[in-house]
XYZ file of C-alpha atoms in Angstrom:
277
model
C 21.274 -40.534 -5.315
C 20.207 -42.266 -8.479
C 20.794 -39.636 -11.169
C 19.311 -41.622 -14.045
C 16.409 -39.161 -14.152
C 18.857 -36.276 -14.646
C 20.886 -38.183 -17.251
C 17.759 -38.802 -19.302
C 16.268 -35.339 -18.837
C 19.436 -33.567 -20.037
C 20.686 -36.153 -22.544
C 23.919 -36.818 -20.666
C 26.602 -38.097 -23.041
C 28.066 -40.453 -20.446
C 31.488 -38.791 -20.211
C 31.163 -34.997 -19.713
C 31.112 -33.921 -16.069
C 27.627 -32.886 -15.004
C 28.829 -29.422 -13.859
C 29.584 -28.475 -17.479
C 25.877 -28.751 -18.269
C 25.046 -26.023 -15.760
C 24.898 -22.317 -16.607
C 26.712 -20.157 -14.063
C 24.811 -16.910 -14.471
C 22.233 -15.090 -12.300
C 19.259 -16.240 -14.382
C 20.048 -19.944 -13.805
C 21.085 -19.938 -10.138
C 19.641 -19.142 -6.729
C 19.258 -15.519 -5.610
C 22.428 -15.545 -3.473
C 24.799 -17.084 -6.041
C 25.651 -13.977 -8.095
C 23.680 -11.099 -6.571
C 23.881 -7.563 -7.911
C 26.355 -5.621 -5.731
C 24.911 -2.894 -3.550
C 24.954 0.529 -5.206
C 27.302 2.473 -2.954
C 26.777 6.173 -2.245
C 30.405 7.345 -2.407
C 31.031 7.466 1.352
C 32.407 4.759 3.647
C 31.346 4.214 7.244
C 33.238 5.812 10.101
C 32.161 3.318 12.797
C 32.464 -0.436 13.170
C 29.101 -2.169 12.801
C 27.452 -5.574 12.542
C 24.252 -6.227 10.606
C 22.094 -9.275 11.323
C 19.137 -9.710 8.983
C 16.650 -12.168 7.530
C 15.985 -12.274 3.789
C 13.213 -13.761 1.701
C 13.386 -14.151 -2.089
C 10.251 -15.061 -4.015
C 9.836 -15.972 -7.667
C 7.506 -18.080 -9.772
C 9.551 -21.249 -9.343
C 11.962 -20.661 -6.447
C 11.288 -19.432 -2.926
C 14.372 -18.896 -0.773
C 14.940 -17.689 2.788
C 18.321 -16.994 4.340
C 20.220 -15.299 7.134
C 22.381 -12.332 6.143
C 25.344 -10.985 8.115
C 27.575 -8.015 7.340
C 30.523 -6.751 9.381
C 32.318 -3.462 8.749
C 35.247 -1.882 10.550
C 37.550 1.073 9.810
C 41.159 0.190 9.017
C 43.843 2.392 10.623
C 41.924 5.568 9.695
C 38.459 6.790 8.796
C 39.426 6.724 5.095
C 39.759 2.942 4.789
C 37.592 0.051 5.916
C 37.119 -3.710 5.792
C 33.740 -5.236 4.929
C 32.856 -8.923 5.330
C 29.505 -10.259 4.133
C 28.373 -13.837 4.737
C 25.219 -15.871 4.235
C 25.551 -18.666 6.801
C 22.545 -20.670 5.676
C 19.728 -20.547 3.132
C 16.615 -22.674 2.724
C 15.129 -23.110 -0.739
C 12.291 -24.805 -2.566
C 12.162 -24.992 -6.381
C 9.439 -26.442 -8.569
C 10.393 -29.092 -11.128
C 10.197 -26.664 -14.061
C 12.756 -24.324 -12.489
C 14.889 -27.268 -11.400
C 15.073 -28.560 -14.967
C 15.661 -25.128 -16.545
C 18.644 -24.722 -14.211
C 19.736 -28.327 -14.885
C 19.937 -28.878 -11.146
C 20.579 -32.383 -9.817
C 18.531 -31.885 -6.666
C 15.564 -34.128 -7.486
C 13.130 -32.840 -4.867
C 14.264 -29.237 -5.480
C 14.465 -28.276 -1.823
C 16.948 -28.199 1.021
C 19.581 -26.119 2.787
C 22.855 -24.600 1.576
C 25.783 -22.694 3.070
C 26.634 -19.419 1.369
C 29.628 -17.473 0.090
C 31.861 -15.080 1.985
C 32.544 -11.679 0.406
C 35.559 -9.703 1.624
C 35.887 -6.067 0.574
C 38.364 -3.245 1.119
C 36.857 0.255 0.996
C 38.995 3.354 0.409
C 37.767 6.960 0.627
C 39.487 9.037 -2.054
C 37.622 12.343 -1.601
C 35.451 13.421 1.336
C 33.552 16.668 2.079
C 35.249 18.661 -0.670
C 33.714 22.036 -1.414
C 33.159 21.312 -5.106
C 34.013 17.658 -5.682
C 31.635 14.845 -4.742
C 32.646 12.218 -2.219
C 34.499 9.433 -4.063
C 35.285 5.930 -2.840
C 36.656 2.746 -4.359
C 36.062 -0.819 -3.222
C 37.877 -4.051 -4.089
C 35.962 -7.248 -3.294
C 36.571 -10.977 -3.562
C 33.991 -13.756 -3.522
C 35.239 -16.971 -1.955
C 34.252 -20.467 -3.065
C 32.736 -21.265 0.329
C 29.191 -21.549 -1.046
C 28.060 -25.125 -1.554
C 25.424 -27.105 -3.417
C 26.433 -26.379 -6.991
C 24.433 -29.462 -7.956
C 21.312 -27.750 -6.637
C 22.128 -24.591 -8.648
C 22.409 -22.614 -5.423
C 25.988 -21.281 -5.500
C 28.818 -21.324 -8.051
C 31.393 -23.195 -5.905
C 34.030 -20.991 -7.528
C 35.774 -17.687 -6.715
C 35.109 -14.282 -8.228
C 35.961 -10.649 -7.702
C 34.655 -7.171 -8.414
C 35.763 -3.601 -7.902
C 33.812 -0.379 -8.238
C 34.132 3.380 -8.039
C 31.280 5.335 -6.457
C 30.620 9.058 -6.164
C 27.941 11.047 -4.366
C 27.271 14.594 -3.194
C 25.254 15.455 -0.105
C 23.090 18.561 0.008
C 22.094 19.612 3.532
C 19.033 21.560 4.670
C 18.786 23.335 8.009
C 15.160 24.434 8.392
C 13.349 21.405 7.040
C 12.057 17.971 8.027
C 14.380 16.647 5.324
C 17.915 17.154 6.637
C 19.852 16.032 3.540
C 19.529 14.737 -0.003
C 22.293 12.725 -1.705
C 22.387 11.608 -5.373
C 25.061 9.038 -6.249
C 26.318 6.703 -8.949
C 28.629 3.717 -9.288
C 30.556 1.887 -12.024
C 32.888 -1.093 -11.905
C 33.959 -4.497 -13.150
C 32.832 -7.998 -12.104
C 34.405 -11.357 -13.040
C 33.580 -14.934 -12.058
C 34.547 -18.402 -13.205
C 32.397 -20.499 -15.516
C 32.353 -24.140 -16.575
C 32.647 -23.340 -20.281
C 35.776 -24.691 -21.971
C 36.101 -21.764 -24.376
C 35.321 -19.081 -21.772
C 36.821 -19.821 -18.372
C 35.688 -16.442 -17.003
C 32.702 -14.174 -17.534
C 33.446 -10.434 -17.403
C 30.767 -7.888 -16.606
C 30.393 -4.129 -16.263
C 28.782 -3.032 -12.993
C 26.609 0.065 -12.971
C 24.199 1.788 -10.613
C 22.506 5.082 -9.739
C 20.527 6.148 -6.711
C 19.666 8.749 -4.123
C 19.338 8.946 -0.370
C 17.346 11.159 1.970
C 17.763 11.688 5.709
C 15.535 13.109 8.382
C 16.458 13.401 12.039
C 15.483 9.781 12.831
C 15.098 8.027 9.475
C 17.087 7.377 6.305
C 15.721 6.277 2.910
C 17.646 5.004 -0.121
C 16.434 4.144 -3.584
C 18.662 2.717 -6.319
C 18.705 1.047 -9.716
C 21.659 -1.177 -10.520
C 22.957 -4.238 -12.284
C 25.792 -5.732 -14.249
C 26.165 -6.802 -17.860
C 28.218 -9.877 -18.783
C 29.539 -10.541 -22.257
C 28.351 -14.163 -22.698
C 24.662 -13.254 -22.958
C 23.525 -16.370 -21.066
C 21.327 -14.757 -18.430
C 24.203 -12.624 -17.140
C 22.580 -9.167 -17.303
C 20.628 -8.776 -14.064
C 18.930 -5.465 -13.233
C 17.296 -4.708 -9.878
C 15.604 -1.764 -8.202
C 15.997 -1.422 -4.434
C 14.304 0.668 -1.756
C 15.561 0.666 1.844
C 14.645 2.335 5.138
C 16.935 2.629 8.161
C 16.439 4.287 11.529
C 18.980 6.804 12.882
C 18.822 6.322 16.644
C 21.353 7.311 19.281
C 21.028 3.957 21.071
C 23.618 2.301 18.811
C 21.082 -0.200 17.452
C 19.261 0.714 14.250
C 16.649 -1.195 12.300
C 16.608 -1.763 8.560
C 14.032 -2.953 6.069
C 14.395 -3.122 2.294
C 12.581 -4.352 -0.797
C 14.220 -5.361 -4.077
C 12.509 -6.105 -7.384
C 14.294 -7.884 -10.222
C 13.731 -6.441 -13.688
C 15.937 -8.671 -15.841
C 17.814 -11.990 -15.386
C 17.046 -11.878 -11.642
C 13.305 -12.357 -11.404
C 12.875 -12.307 -7.625
C 11.028 -10.044 -5.259
C 13.264 -9.843 -2.195
C 12.703 -8.552 1.333
C 15.292 -7.951 4.054
C 14.719 -6.851 7.624
C 17.023 -6.811 10.588
C 19.202 -4.603 12.753
C 22.584 -2.889 12.573
C 24.609 -2.676 15.778
C 27.366 -0.114 16.312
C 30.464 -1.757 17.768
């Protein structure tokens, strides 16, 4: 491409690499670059499963659609598990205002990108204790597999986060509502930047939520985010609501809605299915 338009728009000095002009934070990237981690409920899965879903993210200047895949399997026992999340492809379309705010080098502001792979290890520390809540810890790495840094879609750099989650389930016998579960999560998130003085941005992860189950349906509602220390659009906050069926067939259907409140100004939808393996 001829990048003279970008050089003029962003007053390129002729020597600094273009990537150093970009801001690697949620407010200046696509919705899948640095998403808010899911608020976990303190309990890991006991069965292997595969989720296949479609996502749509809509904002004033960027509309994005992508495939979402998530694989989970227990490791050696029901108290440890491996989780792999991958976005194989996303399609995006930005307007010129958003393109320039993000300092993207994609002139037409649209195209396709391959996403990152997230690999997580889940460990159950406490489960079904009489007084204590269920407690789990997860350790996760973000690979640099995501492409199109020039289009401000992914960071093209690694990262990691770990979190501790706790939740307590209250069961009801003679009611349509079979259980109610409040939960909370806290952790730490770090990712690379292109800033000479700050090679890494560190953030505190937080989240609270609750879940309800009936005989055939599950509902979750959560509020979560993380807070970086650079203050460059690195404090995203989202609220999420999700429904999932509980069927004996081994195939369950999921639909969720997420609304960004700060530094992640997208309305996001996800729908798909989860298959027991």
